[in-house]
XYZ file of C-alpha atoms in Angstrom:
672
model
C -20.773 16.788 -30.137
C -17.774 15.583 -29.863
C -17.357 19.116 -30.890
C -19.361 20.286 -27.732
C -17.181 17.974 -25.370
C -13.686 18.904 -27.126
C -14.540 22.006 -25.798
C -15.716 21.620 -22.493
C -12.762 18.803 -21.969
C -10.336 22.517 -22.984
C -12.476 24.330 -20.262
C -12.203 21.705 -17.877
C -8.524 21.600 -18.712
C -8.204 25.615 -18.448
C -10.162 26.007 -15.953
C -8.523 22.945 -13.536
C -4.774 25.143 -14.370
C -6.081 28.114 -13.494
C -7.301 27.148 -9.654
C -3.590 25.337 -9.854
C -1.873 28.210 -10.803
C -3.844 30.263 -7.534
C -3.264 27.563 -5.676
C 0.432 27.325 -6.109
C 0.618 31.473 -5.839
C -1.118 32.154 -3.070
C 1.135 30.034 -0.396
C 3.898 29.088 -1.823
C 6.746 29.732 1.168
C 4.453 29.354 4.097
C 5.718 26.973 6.306
C 3.044 26.813 8.489
C -0.217 26.327 5.660
C 2.206 23.780 3.362
C 0.132 20.596 4.917
C -3.225 22.235 4.917
C -2.622 24.016 1.102
C -1.315 20.718 -0.287
C -4.573 18.889 1.391
C -6.931 21.716 0.118
C -5.158 20.905 -3.470
C -5.562 16.891 -3.342
C -8.848 17.274 -2.594
C -9.515 19.496 -5.322
C -7.875 17.167 -7.986
C -10.082 14.322 -6.723
C -13.389 16.123 -7.155
C -12.416 17.170 -10.240
C -12.125 14.300 -11.802
C -15.094 12.625 -10.347
C -16.764 14.612 -12.446
C -14.645 14.371 -15.885
C -15.869 11.913 -18.612
C -13.357 9.427 -20.030
C -12.876 10.832 -23.880
C -11.361 8.407 -25.698
C -8.905 11.634 -27.659
C -8.344 13.197 -24.494
C -6.877 10.464 -22.752
C -3.805 12.045 -23.206
C -3.923 15.208 -21.858
C -5.725 13.834 -18.987
C -3.083 11.626 -18.531
C -1.070 14.696 -18.059
C -3.288 16.273 -16.225
C -3.054 13.543 -14.001
C 0.545 13.447 -13.990
C 0.426 16.977 -12.869
C -1.938 15.986 -9.772
C 0.361 13.194 -8.125
C 3.801 15.481 -7.710
C 1.987 16.935 -4.495
C 0.181 13.453 -3.763
C 4.510 11.934 -2.822
C 4.556 13.467 0.755
C 6.579 15.741 1.229
C 10.286 15.898 2.417
C 12.191 18.844 3.042
C 15.115 17.604 3.604
C 15.485 15.370 -0.320
C 14.251 18.377 -1.608
C 17.173 20.811 -0.638
C 19.301 17.961 -1.853
C 17.911 18.126 -5.037
C 18.495 21.810 -5.584
C 21.621 22.149 -4.145
C 25.401 20.101 -4.297
C 25.898 18.478 -1.015
C 28.719 18.719 0.270
C 31.335 15.994 2.214
C 32.866 17.277 5.270
C 35.553 14.395 5.888
C 38.450 13.962 8.876
C 40.923 15.810 6.944
C 38.772 18.761 6.366
C 37.157 18.716 9.764
C 41.161 18.370 11.287
C 42.002 21.655 8.513
C 39.281 23.890 9.646
C 40.103 22.734 13.161
C 44.032 24.091 12.329
C 43.161 27.023 10.744
C 40.556 28.254 13.289
C 43.110 27.240 16.029
C 45.883 30.093 14.071
C 43.423 32.163 13.405
C 42.715 32.406 17.119
C 46.556 33.006 17.809
C 46.566 35.505 15.282
C 44.337 37.837 16.877
C 45.763 37.407 20.192
C 49.123 37.008 20.113
C 49.481 38.365 23.972
C 48.630 34.948 25.214
C 52.071 34.045 24.968
C 53.188 36.512 26.904
C 53.617 34.256 30.402
C 51.035 34.646 33.134
C 54.159 33.711 35.747
C 55.796 36.951 36.245
C 55.507 38.564 39.665
C 56.871 41.597 38.553
C 54.643 44.768 38.412
C 54.600 47.689 36.325
C 53.444 50.969 37.899
C 52.603 54.098 34.394
C 52.207 57.644 35.959
C 51.035 60.538 33.748
C 52.147 63.990 35.443
C 50.688 66.089 31.855
C 49.111 65.565 29.172
C 45.934 63.760 30.326
C 42.447 65.816 30.554
C 44.834 69.015 28.306
C 46.410 69.431 24.711
C 50.421 69.453 26.023
C 52.577 69.044 28.476
C 53.056 65.346 27.674
C 55.546 64.263 30.750
C 54.359 60.153 32.446
C 56.615 58.139 34.599
C 57.556 54.205 34.255
C 58.372 51.990 37.058
C 59.126 49.203 38.144
C 60.517 46.983 41.269
C 63.555 49.561 41.018
C 63.717 51.437 38.138
C 61.678 53.924 36.667
C 62.289 56.120 33.273
C 60.462 60.107 32.457
C 59.168 59.687 29.031
C 59.439 63.101 27.408
C 59.356 66.656 29.865
C 56.900 69.014 27.863
C 55.383 72.027 28.484
C 52.415 73.926 27.693
C 49.932 77.102 27.021
C 48.733 79.084 29.373
C 44.339 80.204 28.977
C 43.143 83.622 28.673
C 42.612 83.604 32.558
C 46.799 83.162 33.408
C 47.431 87.022 33.203
C 50.890 87.527 32.578
C 52.484 84.016 32.308
C 53.076 82.364 28.838
C 54.322 78.977 29.210
C 53.061 76.358 31.565
C 55.466 73.025 33.439
C 54.854 70.094 35.188
C 54.550 70.012 38.814
C 58.516 68.027 39.689
C 57.244 66.926 43.785
C 56.809 62.797 42.206
C 60.336 63.156 40.132
C 61.621 64.194 43.553
C 59.595 61.497 45.978
C 61.492 58.709 43.687
C 64.349 60.976 42.259
C 66.558 57.246 43.701
C 64.720 55.588 41.236
C 65.253 57.128 37.870
C 67.596 56.018 35.489
C 66.852 57.908 32.514
C 64.531 60.699 30.263
C 63.323 59.137 27.068
C 62.126 61.359 24.694
C 60.208 60.882 21.489
C 60.252 63.685 19.305
C 61.173 67.974 19.486
C 57.717 69.344 20.205
C 57.224 72.087 23.036
C 55.105 69.716 23.970
C 57.036 67.084 24.565
C 60.894 69.073 25.535
C 59.638 72.336 26.465
C 60.098 72.019 30.206
C 63.385 70.054 30.282
C 65.387 73.781 31.689
C 63.084 74.073 34.304
C 63.532 70.509 35.631
C 67.514 69.874 35.527
C 67.515 73.484 37.415
C 65.517 70.953 40.094
C 67.066 67.305 38.761
C 69.530 65.824 36.486
C 69.190 62.935 34.633
C 70.945 61.201 31.246
C 68.260 61.866 28.302
C 68.569 59.509 25.320
C 66.700 61.109 21.768
C 67.377 61.270 18.681
C 69.827 64.279 17.609
C 67.545 66.500 16.501
C 65.638 66.550 19.638
C 69.108 66.885 21.578
C 69.855 69.475 19.216
C 66.120 71.406 19.934
C 66.664 70.563 24.094
C 71.185 71.468 23.419
C 69.546 75.301 22.272
C 67.293 75.949 24.813
C 69.667 74.470 28.209
C 72.103 77.081 26.168
C 69.770 80.240 26.227
C 68.778 79.157 30.497
C 72.490 79.216 31.163
C 72.451 75.187 31.259
C 75.753 74.892 28.742
C 76.939 72.601 30.271
C 74.322 69.809 30.712
C 75.362 68.971 27.607
C 77.053 66.185 29.163
C 73.807 64.394 29.921
C 73.236 63.512 25.966
C 73.042 59.961 24.771
C 72.208 59.886 20.944
C 70.352 57.128 19.932
C 69.995 54.816 16.683
C 66.608 53.840 16.043
C 65.813 49.841 15.448
C 67.982 49.425 18.376
C 67.368 48.623 22.178
C 69.021 51.022 24.819
C 69.758 49.657 28.544
C 67.886 51.966 31.273
C 67.536 50.365 34.197
C 64.853 47.065 33.925
C 63.707 48.751 30.528
C 65.136 47.614 27.151
C 63.865 50.513 24.989
C 64.223 50.352 21.614
C 62.770 53.852 19.509
C 60.950 52.797 16.111
C 59.949 56.136 13.403
C 56.964 57.511 13.265
C 55.953 60.208 10.467
C 54.792 63.253 12.323
C 54.503 67.221 11.810
C 58.004 66.959 14.072
C 61.546 65.230 11.824
C 62.398 62.480 13.351
C 59.304 61.605 15.799
C 59.672 58.154 17.091
C 57.515 56.025 18.805
C 58.620 53.632 21.662
C 58.878 49.737 22.403
C 59.424 48.787 25.680
C 60.478 45.138 26.972
C 60.105 45.061 30.727
C 60.448 42.516 33.386
C 56.674 42.050 32.946
C 56.264 42.089 29.186
C 56.634 44.558 26.189
C 54.805 47.875 25.434
C 54.310 49.874 23.399
C 54.214 53.488 23.367
C 53.508 55.715 19.867
C 53.292 58.806 21.147
C 52.430 61.760 18.027
C 52.443 59.715 15.601
C 49.930 59.290 12.172
C 50.354 57.213 8.936
C 52.060 59.119 5.873
C 52.390 56.797 3.356
C 54.258 59.445 0.834
C 55.930 61.796 3.787
C 58.391 64.306 2.841
C 61.629 63.295 3.284
C 60.544 59.597 1.845
C 60.682 57.677 5.552
C 57.474 56.263 6.719
C 55.453 55.192 9.553
C 58.886 51.774 10.344
C 55.092 49.307 10.166
C 57.007 46.685 9.975
C 58.776 46.747 13.833
C 54.913 47.287 15.329
C 53.848 44.281 13.230
C 57.087 42.482 14.908
C 56.346 43.364 18.600
C 52.484 42.745 18.313
C 53.528 38.736 16.455
C 55.876 38.712 19.881
C 52.927 39.523 21.821
C 52.136 43.015 23.512
C 51.128 43.769 27.605
C 49.731 47.454 26.971
C 49.653 49.832 24.089
C 49.595 53.548 25.094
C 48.407 55.163 22.019
C 47.998 59.447 21.042
C 44.159 60.224 21.074
C 44.250 63.888 20.205
C 42.363 63.473 16.735
C 40.156 60.166 17.822
C 36.891 61.683 16.688
C 38.240 62.358 13.573
C 36.585 59.792 10.978
C 39.140 58.160 7.911
C 42.957 58.832 7.149
C 44.648 62.009 8.650
C 46.163 63.723 4.856
C 50.021 63.347 3.873
C 52.403 66.099 3.781
C 52.481 66.628 0.461
C 49.558 67.975 0.070
C 50.517 71.051 1.670
C 52.822 71.354 -0.729
C 50.712 71.194 -3.634
C 48.480 74.476 -2.220
C 51.803 76.214 -1.652
C 52.168 75.807 -5.541
C 48.499 77.729 -6.305
C 49.143 80.061 -3.965
C 52.840 81.403 -4.843
C 51.357 81.694 -8.200
C 47.964 83.601 -6.792
C 50.741 86.343 -5.024
C 51.596 89.261 -7.174
C 53.904 90.252 -4.366
C 56.004 89.406 -0.669
C 54.466 86.514 0.682
C 54.688 85.638 4.055
C 54.386 82.005 5.373
C 53.517 81.406 9.080
C 53.086 78.132 10.409
C 54.975 76.198 13.704
C 58.555 76.755 14.222
C 59.493 72.781 14.379
C 57.251 71.248 11.761
C 60.165 71.576 9.253
C 58.784 69.654 6.639
C 55.892 72.610 6.039
C 59.131 74.996 6.351
C 61.267 73.185 3.587
C 58.383 72.819 1.433
C 57.602 76.313 1.393
C 61.513 77.597 0.628
C 61.159 75.178 -1.880
C 58.758 76.477 -3.678
C 60.382 80.018 -3.144
C 63.599 78.830 -4.539
C 61.756 77.235 -7.871
C 59.152 80.994 -7.907
C 63.475 82.492 -7.904
C 61.821 83.648 -3.896
C 64.836 84.594 -1.599
C 63.622 83.664 1.808
C 63.998 85.241 5.176
C 63.559 83.907 7.814
C 61.670 86.205 11.152
C 61.730 84.801 14.944
C 63.856 83.391 16.875
C 62.688 80.248 17.554
C 62.023 80.356 13.242
C 65.552 81.019 13.327
C 67.197 79.173 15.678
C 64.951 75.796 14.184
C 66.119 76.414 11.018
C 69.542 76.789 11.684
C 69.504 73.648 13.421
C 68.009 70.990 11.294
C 69.856 72.673 8.527
C 73.302 72.181 9.708
C 71.871 68.452 10.743
C 71.473 68.175 7.087
C 67.663 68.001 7.173
C 66.914 70.743 4.398
C 69.366 71.039 1.698
C 68.956 74.501 0.507
C 71.936 76.341 0.058
C 72.771 79.873 1.661
C 72.761 81.689 -1.820
C 69.061 81.582 -2.090
C 68.798 83.349 2.141
C 68.784 87.501 3.655
C 68.231 89.193 6.651
C 65.650 91.498 7.309
C 67.362 94.251 6.684
C 67.886 93.240 3.345
C 64.023 92.308 2.709
C 63.924 95.866 0.436
C 66.565 95.405 -1.581
C 64.062 92.946 -3.895
C 60.955 93.931 -5.703
C 58.041 92.435 -3.150
C 57.775 89.261 -5.894
C 60.839 87.956 -5.119
C 60.218 87.811 -1.544
C 59.475 84.615 0.960
C 59.352 85.480 4.778
C 58.270 82.630 6.926
C 57.964 83.678 10.484
C 56.298 82.626 13.066
C 53.014 83.681 14.941
C 50.336 81.344 13.912
C 49.009 81.067 17.311
C 48.285 84.677 17.662
C 51.631 85.073 20.336
C 50.821 88.696 21.807
C 54.952 89.000 20.677
C 55.409 86.900 18.063
C 56.675 88.266 14.596
C 53.613 88.057 12.178
C 51.573 89.947 15.576
C 53.802 92.862 15.500
C 54.076 93.394 11.931
C 49.858 93.063 12.011
C 49.858 96.242 15.097
C 52.506 97.770 12.629
C 54.997 97.674 15.960
C 58.173 95.515 13.687
C 60.912 97.007 12.681
C 62.429 95.975 9.522
C 59.662 94.912 8.068
C 55.889 97.264 7.489
C 53.277 95.125 5.494
C 51.372 96.034 2.671
C 48.566 95.739 0.326
C 50.103 93.387 -2.480
C 50.855 91.370 0.463
C 49.890 87.392 1.000
C 50.351 86.280 4.625
C 50.016 82.241 4.336
C 48.794 81.004 7.742
C 49.501 77.419 7.199
C 48.414 76.182 11.062
C 45.510 75.490 12.927
C 44.559 77.180 15.964
C 45.741 75.347 19.667
C 42.573 74.487 21.998
C 43.209 77.938 23.558
C 44.214 79.720 21.158
C 41.272 80.665 19.094
C 40.735 83.923 20.281
C 43.821 85.148 19.407
C 44.891 83.797 15.652
C 40.871 85.224 15.393
C 42.329 88.815 16.611
C 45.529 88.583 14.879
C 42.763 87.679 11.270
C 41.117 90.825 12.456
C 44.420 92.526 11.848
C 45.645 91.446 8.924
C 42.237 92.067 7.608
C 42.820 95.524 8.488
C 46.195 95.920 7.598
C 44.368 95.299 3.717
C 46.826 92.429 3.018
C 45.429 89.307 1.357
C 45.155 86.615 4.167
C 44.657 82.534 3.118
C 44.093 80.571 6.185
C 40.972 77.780 6.413
C 39.403 79.042 2.892
C 42.269 76.208 1.327
C 41.778 72.848 2.675
C 45.222 71.433 2.280
C 46.537 74.793 3.326
C 46.933 72.263 6.493
C 46.994 69.071 7.738
C 47.214 67.560 11.179
C 49.908 65.333 12.668
C 48.124 63.213 14.277
C 46.739 59.969 13.121
C 42.862 59.919 12.953
C 39.942 56.620 13.721
C 41.237 54.542 10.321
C 45.686 54.816 11.976
C 44.981 53.973 15.083
C 43.220 50.997 14.097
C 46.112 49.781 12.284
C 48.446 50.543 15.321
C 45.512 49.005 17.024
C 45.385 46.409 14.712
C 49.050 45.284 13.837
C 49.766 45.004 18.075
C 46.969 43.585 19.164
C 47.605 44.176 23.032
C 46.157 42.535 25.970
C 45.743 46.156 27.744
C 45.114 49.730 25.906
C 45.683 53.029 27.914
C 45.117 55.704 25.349
C 47.109 58.529 26.185
C 47.488 62.444 25.005
C 44.704 63.984 25.023
C 41.643 65.719 26.634
C 38.625 63.078 28.323
C 36.407 63.509 25.403
C 39.246 62.800 23.176
C 40.796 59.590 25.308
C 37.033 57.602 25.596
C 36.706 58.186 21.686
C 39.448 56.574 21.467
C 38.970 53.378 24.055
C 36.253 53.091 21.480
C 37.710 52.321 18.332
C 39.940 50.214 20.600
C 36.872 48.087 21.973
C 36.072 48.119 17.650
C 39.036 46.642 16.899
C 39.193 43.662 19.791
C 40.454 45.059 22.730
C 38.877 44.162 26.044
C 36.906 46.757 27.205
C 37.601 45.081 31.110
C 41.729 45.636 29.776
C 41.147 49.785 29.097
C 41.779 52.526 31.542
C 40.604 55.925 31.047
C 43.249 58.437 33.024
C 43.578 61.579 34.251
C 46.853 63.311 34.971
C 47.895 61.818 38.480
C 46.488 58.843 37.675
C 49.118 55.523 38.887
C 48.138 52.060 37.423
C 49.845 49.178 37.934
C 50.264 46.630 35.333
C 50.605 43.232 35.318
C 50.275 40.065 32.805
C 47.455 39.151 34.889
C 45.557 42.783 35.414
C 46.215 46.458 35.022
C 43.949 48.820 37.469
C 44.625 52.130 38.806
C 46.492 52.190 43.145
C 46.205 56.015 43.359
C 46.491 59.553 42.211
C 50.040 61.257 43.028
C 50.373 64.814 43.041
C 50.063 67.026 39.785
C 49.738 70.241 38.922
C 51.327 73.099 36.562
C 54.139 75.669 37.607
C 53.564 79.091 35.825
C 56.292 80.716 34.160
C 57.386 84.194 32.085
C 59.281 83.017 29.754
C 60.500 87.170 29.163
C 62.976 86.149 32.079
C 62.608 82.421 32.669
C 60.907 82.844 35.863
C 58.651 81.064 38.271
C 55.524 83.038 38.804
C 54.542 82.306 42.570
C 50.638 80.482 42.145
C 49.353 83.308 44.859
C 50.316 86.244 42.004
C 48.331 84.537 39.202
C 45.941 84.512 41.801
C 45.824 88.053 42.041
C 45.953 88.533 39.138
C 42.930 87.393 38.055
C 41.156 88.451 41.108
C 41.848 92.033 39.973
C 40.810 91.376 36.459
C 37.281 89.974 37.551
C 36.171 91.777 41.164
C 38.960 94.623 40.885
C 40.491 96.349 43.941
C 39.491 99.115 46.670
C 42.819 100.707 48.424
C 41.862 102.009 51.718
C 44.080 104.389 54.287
C 42.877 106.153 57.042
C 44.340 107.559 60.691
C 42.713 106.547 64.047
C 42.790 108.231 67.007
C 43.952 106.115 70.109
C 41.874 108.201 72.690
C 38.898 108.617 71.128
C 38.684 105.609 68.182
C 37.701 107.932 65.855
C 38.829 109.108 62.050
C 41.479 111.017 61.621
C 40.585 113.321 58.897
C 38.084 111.645 55.850
C 39.716 108.767 55.015
C 41.535 108.163 51.372
C 39.343 105.304 49.700
C 40.625 104.211 45.518
C 38.635 101.361 43.674
C 39.687 100.123 40.329
C 38.095 97.579 38.330
C 34.439 97.645 41.205
C 33.176 101.380 40.149
C 32.641 103.947 37.559
C 34.773 107.387 38.331
C 31.514 108.622 38.629
C 30.854 107.285 41.890
C 34.083 107.329 43.401
C 32.470 109.631 46.487
C 29.542 108.538 46.762
C 31.519 105.121 47.746
C 34.404 106.702 49.442
C 31.486 108.411 51.525
C 30.008 104.950 51.905
C 33.678 103.552 53.988
C 33.597 106.220 55.716
C 30.453 105.509 57.438
C 31.174 101.459 57.584
C 34.215 102.973 59.655
C 33.180 105.223 62.277
C 30.133 102.744 63.086
C 33.360 99.847 63.107
C 35.704 102.599 65.401
C 31.853 102.982 67.925
C 32.116 98.806 68.206
C 35.847 97.957 68.482
C 37.394 97.341 72.195
C 39.845 99.816 73.306
C 43.127 97.114 72.891
C 42.445 95.882 69.105
C 43.528 99.700 69.223
C 46.841 98.543 70.072
C 48.052 96.898 67.183
C 47.419 97.813 63.932
C 46.745 94.672 61.875
C 43.955 94.002 63.812
C 42.190 96.504 63.681
C 42.921 96.507 59.386
C 41.793 93.204 58.992
C 38.347 94.079 61.035
C 38.260 97.220 57.955
C 39.017 94.482 55.352
C 36.479 91.715 57.112
C 33.691 94.567 57.189
C 34.707 96.537 53.841
C 34.065 93.033 52.054
C 30.862 92.153 53.627
C 29.285 95.600 52.374
C 30.767 94.692 48.695
C 29.565 91.617 48.420
C 25.858 92.744 50.392
C 26.137 95.777 47.411
C 28.163 94.799 44.891
C 27.977 91.182 44.531
C 31.535 91.476 43.693
C 34.948 89.909 45.946
C 37.698 92.567 45.133
C 41.185 92.587 46.987
C 40.865 95.127 49.848
C 44.213 96.524 50.857
C 43.693 99.310 54.274
C 46.596 100.532 55.578
C 45.867 102.553 58.914
C 47.968 104.594 61.339
C 47.681 105.150 64.491
C 47.521 108.303 66.501
């Protein structure tokens, strides 16, 4: 009997434990059902206790069960339970004061521009005249009430529709309008898209020029070509980290890393506040010359409070960091070891760090160096004279000496990486170069990327080199070229160091500056404090606001680089029309007495109809003239220009209706 009672008691306890376990698992974390679950557990426990018989030998087990069931009988207190699970933190007055002070310090650190006085009544105006909506052609004007400075004077390259045009320079109309205010030209670095238009500006207007020695040496080379040697008297050589008073502005050049030696950003102190202009830059921690970007100065001005930041947007779509220039040198090591014959390396003529790395590998592999291309030769000589390239004269040879050395002992550094028709590399590829004839054992290294708009030219060059049978090293090596512009993480670094109130992304097409604006917003710049500009947009800047105020005239002037002469707009338009729609010439004699064509008119077309249809088209024009003359007033035949205009209009209507083209029509009429 006792054994049976004991078994029943054990079964009762097991059943009770299973019930409790099941009920605890059912709703352990559901706050809304907590009270209901608690009441169910309480009722179940009470019913089980009523059914059980008290046994002496089960007293201890029964007490244990009762103790277990007593816990839910207490009224739940979430706060008390939580305090038992976690150690409480006492926040006293001293701690609160410290937290508040740290928060205040952090807020001040993240918005140093709040130090700028809002009481200033002055205004600044910033006007980009080139470099926005395009890659290249960088030029901008910064104005106060009484002074103005020009930031860079760059050129850009034409597209395939601008026939016979070699370079484009900005329209200087606005500079003529404010020439009395302009106190100087500030140059950031020596790339063509920042200094290439300088001689064309100086043929119209002359101002003091402030730049580093290398940039001014490159400008001097251009002035010499254009017969402006005397204008070097306007040169002012700057020292970095030193301020120069130019009108109302104090300008400091800050060293930056880029794909040209001695690139600089600008810190401009104005009566309204401090402005930072990065110009072209990237953050290279291991540059070839060892001079890293002067991040300390960016931080220094950022801590003082920067009113507005103008920053390079060219690579704003690229995530991460731009690779260091030194990685190209490691790729050159591999390529030089693989090369069996001559090595021909082409890159931008201003990228002297790239050229210097190739020359170092040539010396290492016992190769003589031959520099070919006018701009390349000039830049190499300039940088050597200034001490930026330290390679002895004995390592260099002239073009006519190349064939005196074995192929595996020659490096040729040349221009033409963009597929330019007249560049040395293109003339080698077409077998038109006087001294260099390509061989199947040659290795051609193109250490550059195609500038937007030059893709077709570069592709054509690649095809010509392949047909010549040489080994071409281009994009199959990822580190054969690295950009000179900052990617997103580098742009973020500058934004965080400077912490500006206003932000104006510059240098790039519209999609580039729009993406850069998104990056700035992610770095804490208020969206309302960012403007997206186009060339000609004039922006007014004060400590309180930034806004567009007007649009000034901008444009491009077409230049034929063979004679350094301007090509008029109508000439370029005529060339485009000739290329797209062709030309029709008409020569006719008209008898004044009977208003009829004497003989047959002479009709020639180019680019409109195929040769086999020339006679048919000429007959159509003859019928048109006869019909037109029947309806022409006799007095109109007194002036051949009136008749020519009527012929032009009549023929144009016919061609538009039948050919859907708009060719140039050149009628010549003789009235007899």
